[in-house]
Coordinates of C-alpha atoms in Angstrom, one line a residue:
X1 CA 22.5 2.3 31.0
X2 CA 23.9 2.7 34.3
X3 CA 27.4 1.7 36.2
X4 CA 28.9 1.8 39.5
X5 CA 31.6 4.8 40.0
X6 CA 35.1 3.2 41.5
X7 CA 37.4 5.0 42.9
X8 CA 40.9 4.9 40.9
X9 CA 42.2 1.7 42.9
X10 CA 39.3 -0.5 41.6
X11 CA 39.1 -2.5 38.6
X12 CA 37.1 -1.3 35.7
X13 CA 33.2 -1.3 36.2
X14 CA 30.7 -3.5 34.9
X15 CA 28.3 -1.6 32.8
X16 CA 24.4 -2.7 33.3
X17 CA 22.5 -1.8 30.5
X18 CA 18.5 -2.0 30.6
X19 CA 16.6 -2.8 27.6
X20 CA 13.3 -2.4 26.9
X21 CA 12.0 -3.5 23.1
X22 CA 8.8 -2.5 21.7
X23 CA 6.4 -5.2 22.2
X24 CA 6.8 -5.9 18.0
X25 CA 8.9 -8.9 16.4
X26 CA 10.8 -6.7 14.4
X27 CA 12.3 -4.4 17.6
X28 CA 12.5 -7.4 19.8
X29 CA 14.5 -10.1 17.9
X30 CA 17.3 -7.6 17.2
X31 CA 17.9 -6.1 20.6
X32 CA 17.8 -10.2 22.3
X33 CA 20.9 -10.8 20.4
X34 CA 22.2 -7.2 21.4
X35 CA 21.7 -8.7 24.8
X36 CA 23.3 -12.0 24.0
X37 CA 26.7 -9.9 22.7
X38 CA 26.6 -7.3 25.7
X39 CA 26.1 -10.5 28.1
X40 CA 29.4 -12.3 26.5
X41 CA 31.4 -8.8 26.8
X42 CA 30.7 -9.3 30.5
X43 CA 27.7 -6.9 30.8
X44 CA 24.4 -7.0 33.3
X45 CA 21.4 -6.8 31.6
X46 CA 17.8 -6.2 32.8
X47 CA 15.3 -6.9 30.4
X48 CA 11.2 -5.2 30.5
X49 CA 9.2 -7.1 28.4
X50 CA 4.9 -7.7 29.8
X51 CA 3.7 -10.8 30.7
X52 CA 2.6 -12.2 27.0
X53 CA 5.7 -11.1 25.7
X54 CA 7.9 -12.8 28.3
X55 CA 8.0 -16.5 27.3
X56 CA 9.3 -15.4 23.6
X57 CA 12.2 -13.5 25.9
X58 CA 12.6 -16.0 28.1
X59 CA 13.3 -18.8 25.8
X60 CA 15.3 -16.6 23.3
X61 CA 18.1 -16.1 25.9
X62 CA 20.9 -18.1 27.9
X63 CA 18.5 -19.7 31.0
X64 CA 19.8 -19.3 34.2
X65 CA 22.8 -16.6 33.4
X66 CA 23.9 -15.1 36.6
X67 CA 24.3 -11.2 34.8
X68 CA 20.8 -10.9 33.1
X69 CA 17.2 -10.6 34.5
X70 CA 14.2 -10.5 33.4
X71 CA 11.6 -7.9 34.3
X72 CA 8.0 -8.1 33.4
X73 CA 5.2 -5.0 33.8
X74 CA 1.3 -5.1 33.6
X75 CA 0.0 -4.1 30.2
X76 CA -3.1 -2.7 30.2
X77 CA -5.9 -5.2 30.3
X78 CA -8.7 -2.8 29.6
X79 CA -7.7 -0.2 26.5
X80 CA -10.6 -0.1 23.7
X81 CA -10.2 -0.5 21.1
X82 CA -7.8 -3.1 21.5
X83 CA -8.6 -6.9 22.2
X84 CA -7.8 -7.5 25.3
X85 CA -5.0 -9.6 25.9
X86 CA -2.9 -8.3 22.6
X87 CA 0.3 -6.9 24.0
X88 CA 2.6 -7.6 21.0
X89 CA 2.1 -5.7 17.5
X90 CA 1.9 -8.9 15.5
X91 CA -1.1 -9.7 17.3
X92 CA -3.5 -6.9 16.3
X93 CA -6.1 -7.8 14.3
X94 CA -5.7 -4.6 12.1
X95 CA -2.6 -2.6 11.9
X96 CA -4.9 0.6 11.9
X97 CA -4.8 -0.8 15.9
X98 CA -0.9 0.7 15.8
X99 CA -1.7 3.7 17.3
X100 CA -4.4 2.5 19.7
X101 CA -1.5 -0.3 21.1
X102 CA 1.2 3.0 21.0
X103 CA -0.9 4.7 23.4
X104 CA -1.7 1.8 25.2
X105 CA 2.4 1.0 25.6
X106 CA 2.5 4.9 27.2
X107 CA 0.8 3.6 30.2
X108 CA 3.6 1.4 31.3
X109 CA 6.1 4.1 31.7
X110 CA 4.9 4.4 35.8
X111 CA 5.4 1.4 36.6
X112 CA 9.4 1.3 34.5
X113 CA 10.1 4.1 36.5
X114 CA 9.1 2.7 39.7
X115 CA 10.8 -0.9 38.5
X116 CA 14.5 0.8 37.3
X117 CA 17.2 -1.2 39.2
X118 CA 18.9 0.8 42.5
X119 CA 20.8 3.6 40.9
X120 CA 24.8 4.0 41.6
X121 CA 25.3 7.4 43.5
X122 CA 25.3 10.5 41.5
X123 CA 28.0 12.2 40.4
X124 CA 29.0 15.7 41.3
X125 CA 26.2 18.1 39.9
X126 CA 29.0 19.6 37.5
X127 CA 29.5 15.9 36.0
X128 CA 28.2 15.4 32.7
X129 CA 26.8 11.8 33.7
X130 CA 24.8 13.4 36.6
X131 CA 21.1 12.3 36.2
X132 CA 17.4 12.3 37.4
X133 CA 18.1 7.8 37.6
X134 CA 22.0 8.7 38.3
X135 CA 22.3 6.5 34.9
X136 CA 25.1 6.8 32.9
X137 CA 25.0 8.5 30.4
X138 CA 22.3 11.1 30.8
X139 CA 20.1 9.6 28.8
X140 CA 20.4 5.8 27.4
X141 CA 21.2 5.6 23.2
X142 CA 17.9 4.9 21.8
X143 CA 18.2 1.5 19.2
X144 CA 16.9 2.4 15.8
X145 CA 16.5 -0.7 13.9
X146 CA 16.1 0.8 10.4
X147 CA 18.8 1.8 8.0
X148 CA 20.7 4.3 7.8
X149 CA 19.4 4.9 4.3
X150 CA 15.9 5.3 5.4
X151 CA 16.5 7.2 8.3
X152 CA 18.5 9.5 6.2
X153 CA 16.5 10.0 2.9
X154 CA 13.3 10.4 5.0
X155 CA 14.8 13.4 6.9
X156 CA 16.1 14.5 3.6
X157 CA 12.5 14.5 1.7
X158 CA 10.8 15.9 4.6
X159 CA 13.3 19.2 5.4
X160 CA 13.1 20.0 1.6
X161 CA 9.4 19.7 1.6
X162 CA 10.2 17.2 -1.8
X163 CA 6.5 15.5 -1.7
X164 CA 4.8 19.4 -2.0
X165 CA 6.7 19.9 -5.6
X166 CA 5.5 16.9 -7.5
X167 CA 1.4 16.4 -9.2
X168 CA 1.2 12.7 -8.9
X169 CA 2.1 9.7 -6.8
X170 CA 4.1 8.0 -9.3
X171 CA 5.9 11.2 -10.3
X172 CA 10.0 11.2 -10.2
X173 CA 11.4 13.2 -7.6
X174 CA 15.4 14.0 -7.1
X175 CA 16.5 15.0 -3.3
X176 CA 18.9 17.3 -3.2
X177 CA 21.0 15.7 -0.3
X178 CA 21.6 12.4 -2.3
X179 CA 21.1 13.5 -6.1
X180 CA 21.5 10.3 -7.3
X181 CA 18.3 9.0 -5.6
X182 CA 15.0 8.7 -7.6
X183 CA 11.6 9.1 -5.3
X184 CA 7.9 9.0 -5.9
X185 CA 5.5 9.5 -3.1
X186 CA 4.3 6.1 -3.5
X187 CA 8.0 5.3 -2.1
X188 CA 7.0 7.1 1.5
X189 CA 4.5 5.9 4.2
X190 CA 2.0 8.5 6.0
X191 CA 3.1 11.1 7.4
X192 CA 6.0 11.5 5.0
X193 CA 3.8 11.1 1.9
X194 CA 1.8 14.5 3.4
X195 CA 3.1 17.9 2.2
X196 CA 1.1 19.3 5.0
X197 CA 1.0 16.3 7.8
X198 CA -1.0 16.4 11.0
X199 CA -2.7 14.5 13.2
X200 CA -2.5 11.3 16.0
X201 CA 0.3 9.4 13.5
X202 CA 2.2 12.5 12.2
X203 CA 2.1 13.5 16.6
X204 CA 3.7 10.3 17.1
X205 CA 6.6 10.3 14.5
X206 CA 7.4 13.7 15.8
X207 CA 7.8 11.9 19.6
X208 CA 9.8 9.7 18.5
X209 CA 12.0 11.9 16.5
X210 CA 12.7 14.4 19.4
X211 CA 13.4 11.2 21.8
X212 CA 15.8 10.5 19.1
X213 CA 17.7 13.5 19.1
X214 CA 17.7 14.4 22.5
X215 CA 19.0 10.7 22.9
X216 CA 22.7 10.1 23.7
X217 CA 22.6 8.6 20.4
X218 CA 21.6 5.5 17.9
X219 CA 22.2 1.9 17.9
X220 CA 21.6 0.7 14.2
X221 CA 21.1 -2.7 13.3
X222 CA 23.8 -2.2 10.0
X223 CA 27.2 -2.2 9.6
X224 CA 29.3 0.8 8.6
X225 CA 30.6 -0.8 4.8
X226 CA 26.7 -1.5 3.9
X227 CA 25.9 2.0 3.9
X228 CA 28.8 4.4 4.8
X229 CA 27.3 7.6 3.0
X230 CA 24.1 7.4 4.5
X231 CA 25.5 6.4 8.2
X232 CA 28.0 9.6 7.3
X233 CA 24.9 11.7 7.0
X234 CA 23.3 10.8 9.9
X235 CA 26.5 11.9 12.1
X236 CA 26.8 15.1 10.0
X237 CA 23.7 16.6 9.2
X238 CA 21.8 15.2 12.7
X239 CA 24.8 15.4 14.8
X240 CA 23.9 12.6 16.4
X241 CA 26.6 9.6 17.2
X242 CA 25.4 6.4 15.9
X243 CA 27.0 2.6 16.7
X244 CA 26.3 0.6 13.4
X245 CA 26.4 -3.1 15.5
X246 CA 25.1 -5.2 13.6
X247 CA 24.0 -7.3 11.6
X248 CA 23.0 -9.1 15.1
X249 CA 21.6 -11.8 13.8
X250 CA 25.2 -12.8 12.5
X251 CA 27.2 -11.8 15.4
X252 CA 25.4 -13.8 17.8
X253 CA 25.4 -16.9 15.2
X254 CA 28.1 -18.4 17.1
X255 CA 26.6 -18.1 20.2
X256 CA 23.8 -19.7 19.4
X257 CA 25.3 -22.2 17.6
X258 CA 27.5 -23.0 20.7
X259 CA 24.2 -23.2 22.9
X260 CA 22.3 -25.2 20.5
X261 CA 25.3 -28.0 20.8
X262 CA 25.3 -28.0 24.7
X263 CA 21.2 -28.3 24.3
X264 CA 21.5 -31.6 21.9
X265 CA 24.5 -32.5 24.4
X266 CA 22.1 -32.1 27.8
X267 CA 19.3 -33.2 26.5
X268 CA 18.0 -37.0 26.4
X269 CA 14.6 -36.7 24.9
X270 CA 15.0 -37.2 21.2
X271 CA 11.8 -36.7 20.5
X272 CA 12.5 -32.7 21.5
X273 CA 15.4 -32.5 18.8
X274 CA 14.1 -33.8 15.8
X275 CA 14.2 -31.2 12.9
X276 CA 11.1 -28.9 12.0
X277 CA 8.9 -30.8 9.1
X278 CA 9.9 -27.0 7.0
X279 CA 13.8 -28.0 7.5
X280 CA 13.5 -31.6 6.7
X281 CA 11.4 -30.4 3.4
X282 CA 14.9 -28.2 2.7
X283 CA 17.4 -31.3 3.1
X284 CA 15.0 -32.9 0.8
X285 CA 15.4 -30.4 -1.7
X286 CA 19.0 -30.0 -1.0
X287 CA 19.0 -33.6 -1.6
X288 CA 17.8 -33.5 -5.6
X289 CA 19.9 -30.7 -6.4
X290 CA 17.5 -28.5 -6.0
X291 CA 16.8 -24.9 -5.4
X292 CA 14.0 -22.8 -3.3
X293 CA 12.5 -19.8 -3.3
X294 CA 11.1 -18.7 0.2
X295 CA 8.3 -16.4 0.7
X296 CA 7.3 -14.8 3.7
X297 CA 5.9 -11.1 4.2
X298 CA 6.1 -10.5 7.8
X299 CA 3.5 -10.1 10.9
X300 CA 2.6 -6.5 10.1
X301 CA 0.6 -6.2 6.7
X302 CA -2.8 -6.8 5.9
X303 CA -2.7 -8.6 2.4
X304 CA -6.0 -8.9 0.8
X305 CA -7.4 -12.9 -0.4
X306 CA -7.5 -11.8 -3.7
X307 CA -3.6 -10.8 -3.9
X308 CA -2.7 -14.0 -1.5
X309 CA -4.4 -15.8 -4.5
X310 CA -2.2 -13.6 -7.2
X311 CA 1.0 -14.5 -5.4
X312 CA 0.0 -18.5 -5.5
X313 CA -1.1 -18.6 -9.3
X314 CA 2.6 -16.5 -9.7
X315 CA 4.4 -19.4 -8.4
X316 CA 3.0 -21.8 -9.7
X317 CA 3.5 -20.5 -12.9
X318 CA 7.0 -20.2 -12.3
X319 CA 7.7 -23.5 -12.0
X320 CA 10.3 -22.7 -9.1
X321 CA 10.6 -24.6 -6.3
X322 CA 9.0 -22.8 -3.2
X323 CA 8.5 -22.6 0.9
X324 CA 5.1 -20.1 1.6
X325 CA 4.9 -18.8 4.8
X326 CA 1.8 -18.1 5.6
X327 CA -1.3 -17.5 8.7
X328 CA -4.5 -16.4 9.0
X329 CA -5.1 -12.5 11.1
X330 CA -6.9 -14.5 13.4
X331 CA -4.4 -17.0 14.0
X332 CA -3.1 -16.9 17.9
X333 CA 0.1 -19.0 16.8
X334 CA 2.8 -17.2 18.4
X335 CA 5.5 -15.0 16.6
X336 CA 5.5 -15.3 12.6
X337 CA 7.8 -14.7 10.2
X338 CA 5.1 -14.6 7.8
X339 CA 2.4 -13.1 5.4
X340 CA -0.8 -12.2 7.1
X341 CA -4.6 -12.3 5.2
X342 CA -8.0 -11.7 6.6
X343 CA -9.6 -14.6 6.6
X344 CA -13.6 -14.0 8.3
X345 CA -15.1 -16.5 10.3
X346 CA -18.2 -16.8 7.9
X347 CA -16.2 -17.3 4.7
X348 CA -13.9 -20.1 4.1
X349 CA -13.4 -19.8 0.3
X350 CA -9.4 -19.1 1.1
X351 CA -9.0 -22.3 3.2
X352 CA -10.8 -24.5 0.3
X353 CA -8.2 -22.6 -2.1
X354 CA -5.2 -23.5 0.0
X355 CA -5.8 -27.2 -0.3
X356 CA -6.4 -27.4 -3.9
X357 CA -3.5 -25.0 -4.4
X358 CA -0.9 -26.9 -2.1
X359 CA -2.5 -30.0 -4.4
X360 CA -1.0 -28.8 -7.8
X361 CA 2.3 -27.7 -6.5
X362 CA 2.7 -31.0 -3.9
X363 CA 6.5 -32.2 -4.7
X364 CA 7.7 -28.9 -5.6
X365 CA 6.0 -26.0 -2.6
X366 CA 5.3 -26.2 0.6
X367 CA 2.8 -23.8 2.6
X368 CA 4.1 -23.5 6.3
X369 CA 1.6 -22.4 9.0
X370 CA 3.6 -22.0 11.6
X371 CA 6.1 -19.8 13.2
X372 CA 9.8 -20.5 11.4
X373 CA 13.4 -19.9 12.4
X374 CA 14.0 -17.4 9.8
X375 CA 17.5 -17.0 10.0
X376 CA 17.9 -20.6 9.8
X377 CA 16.0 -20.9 6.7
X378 CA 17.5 -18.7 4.8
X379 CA 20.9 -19.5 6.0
X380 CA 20.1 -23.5 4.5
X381 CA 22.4 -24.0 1.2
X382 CA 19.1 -24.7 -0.7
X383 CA 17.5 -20.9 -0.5
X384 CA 18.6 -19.2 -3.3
X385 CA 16.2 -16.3 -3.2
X386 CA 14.1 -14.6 -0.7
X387 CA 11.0 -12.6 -1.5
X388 CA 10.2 -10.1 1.1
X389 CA 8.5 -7.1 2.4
X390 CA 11.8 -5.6 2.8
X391 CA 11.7 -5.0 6.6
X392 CA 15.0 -4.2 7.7
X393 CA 15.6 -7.4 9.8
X394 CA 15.0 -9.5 6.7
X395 CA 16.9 -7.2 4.7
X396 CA 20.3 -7.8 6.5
X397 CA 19.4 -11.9 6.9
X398 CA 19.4 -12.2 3.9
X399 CA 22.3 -10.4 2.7
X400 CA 24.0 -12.2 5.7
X401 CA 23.2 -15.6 3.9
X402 CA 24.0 -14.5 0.6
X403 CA 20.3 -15.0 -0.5
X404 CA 19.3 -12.5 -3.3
X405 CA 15.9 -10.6 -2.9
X406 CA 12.7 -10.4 -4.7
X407 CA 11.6 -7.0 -2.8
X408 CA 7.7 -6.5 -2.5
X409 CA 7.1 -4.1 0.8
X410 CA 4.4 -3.4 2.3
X411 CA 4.0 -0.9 4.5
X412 CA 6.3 1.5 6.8
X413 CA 9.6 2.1 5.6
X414 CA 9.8 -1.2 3.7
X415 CA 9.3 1.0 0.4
X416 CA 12.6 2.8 1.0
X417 CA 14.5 0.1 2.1
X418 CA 13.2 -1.7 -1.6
X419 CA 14.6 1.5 -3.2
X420 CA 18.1 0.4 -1.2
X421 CA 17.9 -3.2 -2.0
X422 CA 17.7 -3.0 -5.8
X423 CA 19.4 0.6 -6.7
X424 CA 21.8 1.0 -3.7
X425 CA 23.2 -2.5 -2.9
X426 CA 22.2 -4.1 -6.0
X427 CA 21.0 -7.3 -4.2
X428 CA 17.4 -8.4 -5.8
X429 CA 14.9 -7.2 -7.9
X430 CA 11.8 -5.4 -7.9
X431 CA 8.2 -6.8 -8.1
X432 CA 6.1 -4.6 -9.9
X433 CA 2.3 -3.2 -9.4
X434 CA -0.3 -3.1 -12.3
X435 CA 0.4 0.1 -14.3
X436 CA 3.9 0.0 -13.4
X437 CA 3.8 1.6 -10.3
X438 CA 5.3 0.7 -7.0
X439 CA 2.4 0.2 -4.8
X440 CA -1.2 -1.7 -6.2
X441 CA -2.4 -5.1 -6.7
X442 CA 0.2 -7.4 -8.2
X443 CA -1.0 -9.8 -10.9
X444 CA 0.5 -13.6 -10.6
X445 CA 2.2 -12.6 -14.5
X446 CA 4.4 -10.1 -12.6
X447 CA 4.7 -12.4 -9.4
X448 CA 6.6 -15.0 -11.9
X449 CA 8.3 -12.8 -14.3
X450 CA 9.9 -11.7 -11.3
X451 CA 10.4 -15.0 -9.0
X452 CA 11.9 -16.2 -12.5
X453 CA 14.4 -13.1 -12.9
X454 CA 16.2 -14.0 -9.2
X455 CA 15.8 -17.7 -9.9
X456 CA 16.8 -18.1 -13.4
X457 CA 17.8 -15.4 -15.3
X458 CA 20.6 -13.3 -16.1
X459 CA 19.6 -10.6 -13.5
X460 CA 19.9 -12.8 -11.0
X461 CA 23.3 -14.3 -11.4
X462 CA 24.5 -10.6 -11.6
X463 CA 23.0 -9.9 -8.1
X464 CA 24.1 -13.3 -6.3
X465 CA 27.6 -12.2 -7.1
X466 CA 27.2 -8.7 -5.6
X467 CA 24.9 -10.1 -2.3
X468 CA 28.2 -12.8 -1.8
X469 CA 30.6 -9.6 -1.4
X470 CA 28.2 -8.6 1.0
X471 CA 28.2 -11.2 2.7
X472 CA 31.9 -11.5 3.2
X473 CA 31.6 -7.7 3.9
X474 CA 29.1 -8.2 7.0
X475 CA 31.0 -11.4 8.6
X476 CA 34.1 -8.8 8.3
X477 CA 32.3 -6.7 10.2
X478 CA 31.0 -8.7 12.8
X479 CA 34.3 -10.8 13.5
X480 CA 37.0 -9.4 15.9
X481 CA 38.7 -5.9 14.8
X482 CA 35.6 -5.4 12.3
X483 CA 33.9 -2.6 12.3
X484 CA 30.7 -3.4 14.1
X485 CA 32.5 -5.1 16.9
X486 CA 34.5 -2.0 17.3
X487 CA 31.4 0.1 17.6
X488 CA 30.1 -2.1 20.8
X489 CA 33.2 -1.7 22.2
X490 CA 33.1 1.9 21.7
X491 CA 30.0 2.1 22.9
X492 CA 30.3 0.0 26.4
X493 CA 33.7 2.5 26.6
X494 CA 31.1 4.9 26.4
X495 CA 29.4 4.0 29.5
X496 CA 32.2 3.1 31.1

């Protein structure tokens, strides 16, 4: 983040802050509507993305605003063993590529450096803003999208060395810092699941954790009410200052809303404004009095046909009224919200199984093969339940539409932010893996018993109340005078 230094006659400065989002779905989305909030506080933004990655960014902000621009720098085209051409996370074919496309994403640090805007002129060598860029601060805040909760209870499990005193996976653990907490190591992703970690992936998390603290801080993608011990922690025990901003996907709803209006205003071709076939499927269901379920895993996990086929026979069992989001691994759609499965070239079995499943359940579920406004969905007055990997973004979306949870993670931190969901915040319920542990196949008899729980039963009425005060909590946050919009302005003061 850098600014121009006035002398005391001149009006205050305006900051321009640089952004450059990991080429994933799940880092991107958030920091384009931290962009859209720092452009309406009268911020200049500059924007890296690669050339793939580009039209996503490009069509996800304001067109043509006179304070933002948009970079682009040359991925590598030649880094075995990834496809060529993959420059965004959600289009590996494996997610055992994650490190490959990591390493891959070092080689564009050259040509940032060499692409950094013209620098204001340093400060006086004594200044504490005085730089190698001239940028101000020393070093930008780095955004950490996950919560506060598993940032914290990670650091927590490893410092204690808590995964080294248990015998089995599924074996109870206590951590010391939050006493209250129940663990297993099925709950924590490599490295964290290691008592002894090493290696290329244990390397990395280390990189990324010294970046972090020798950062001038965190952006986090919460707000302070959601999680105000765990957000305490972080500034105590880390000493690192944090700016809980978010949820951004709410604070820029207005904004968007505003810019979708002049769109439908300026534009003449109807054809371009019609509703998605998904959203029309909604109003029809709104329409009957009815209620929906939606499903969608994310871009990131590898689900097997066999479980896809588990999760189909569990909702159609249910009997609850349902929108699947799903694509093939080799799809080249662009950017989904979605649940991924490997579907070889030479096998078709799971396409025959589609059709005859989308058969039985025609009237009542509807599979979606495409990418979807997710925010949009969930935020439609039919959704009344959400089951999820539990990645953070969908975490907070949902709570931000009042939609109650049916948490399933996958992969990454999505375990811990479960363990927040159901036992912290009290906002959905758990699916549940044959023998009763967190992670294993799922049989379609635990699919609907819980579908049916957040749907129907008493369990779910009890968390719809509590993800309601949520709700109310987060747009409290967002709005003018809330906390989170307190935090960006202390922030930009900050830089100012």
């Amino acid at each position: 983040m850098e600014n121009s230094f006035p002398s005391s006659t001149q009006s205050p400065p305006k900051p321009h802050i640089v952004l450059f989002p990991f080429m994933s779905k799940g880092h991107t989305i958030p920091l384009l509507h931290l962009a859209r909030l720092l452009l309406r506080r009268d911020a200049s933004i500059t924007i890296f993305t690669t050339p793939a990655n580009a039209p996503f960014i490009t069509k996800s902000l304001p067109s043509n605003h006179p304070h933002l621009t948009i970079l682009t720098l040359p991925f590598p085209h030649h880094h075995p063993p990834l496809p060529p051409g993959v420059e965004s996370t959600d289009k590996l074919p494996s997610i055992s590529l994650f490190l490959p496309f990591v390493s891959a994403s070092k080689l564009l640090k050259p040509h940032f450096d060499l692409a950094l805007p013209p620098s204001p002129p340093p400060p006086p060598p004594s200044s504490p803003t005085a730089s190698s860029h001239g940028l101000s601060p020393p070093l930008p805040p780095s955004p950490f999208l996950a919560s506060n909760y598993a940032v914290a209870v990670s650091r927590a499990v490893s410092l204690h060395r808590l995964v080294a005193t248990v015998n089995s996976p599924d074996e109870p653990f206590s951590i010391p810092t939050f006493p209250w907490i129940r663990l297993t190591i099925n709950d924590l992703d490599p490295p964290f699941n290691d008592p002894n970690p090493s290696g290329p992936l244990f390397d990395h998390v280390m990189e990324v954790a010294m970046a972090t603290m020798n950062s001038h801080g965190m952006l986090v993608n919460s707000f302070y009410e959601l999680e105000p011990v765990f957000a305490d922690n972080i500034i105590r025990d880390l000493k690192l200052k944090t700016w809980n901003v978010g949820p951004l996907s709410l604070a820029v709803a207005e904004d968007q809303q505003q810019q979708q209006h002049e769109t439908i205003l300026n534009n003449h071709h109807d054809d371009k404004n019609k509703r998605s076939y998904y959203m029309q499927w909604l109003d029809e269901m709104e329409k009957e009095g009815k209620s929906v379920l939606y499903v969608a895993f994310g871009s990131q996990a590898d689900i097997s046909k066999a479980q896809i086929m588990e999760i189909g026979h569990g909702l159609e069992k249910s009997g609850v009224n349902f929108m699947w989001v799903v694509r093939s691994s080799s799809s080249h759609a662009p950017e989904h919200e979605s649940c991924t499965y490997k579907n070889d070239d030479d096998d078709e079995s799971i396409l025959l199984w589609f059709g005859e499943f989308e058969e039985r359940v025609r009237g009542r579920g509807v599979v979606v093969r495409e990418w979807v406004e997710q925010v949009n969905v969930l935020m439609h007055r039919v959704v009344r339940g959400f089951m999820s990997h539990c990645g953070w973004n969908s975490v907070v979306e949902s709570v931000c539409a009042g939609v109650v949870l049916v948490a399933w993670p996958m992969m990454a931190e999505q375990h811990l932010n479960a363990r927040m969901v159901v036992e912290e915040l009290g906002v959905g319920v758990r699916v549940t893996a044959e023998g009763g542990g967190v992670r294993g196949f799922v049989k379609a008899e635990m699919v609907e018993a819980a579908v049916r729980e957040v749907m129907e039963g008493e369990r779910g009425k009890e968390v719809r109340r509590r993800v309601e005060e949520l709700r109310e909590g987060a747009r409290k946050a967002v709005r003018e005078g809330g906390s989170s919009w307190k935090a960006l302005d202390d922030l930009l003061q900050e830089i100012n």
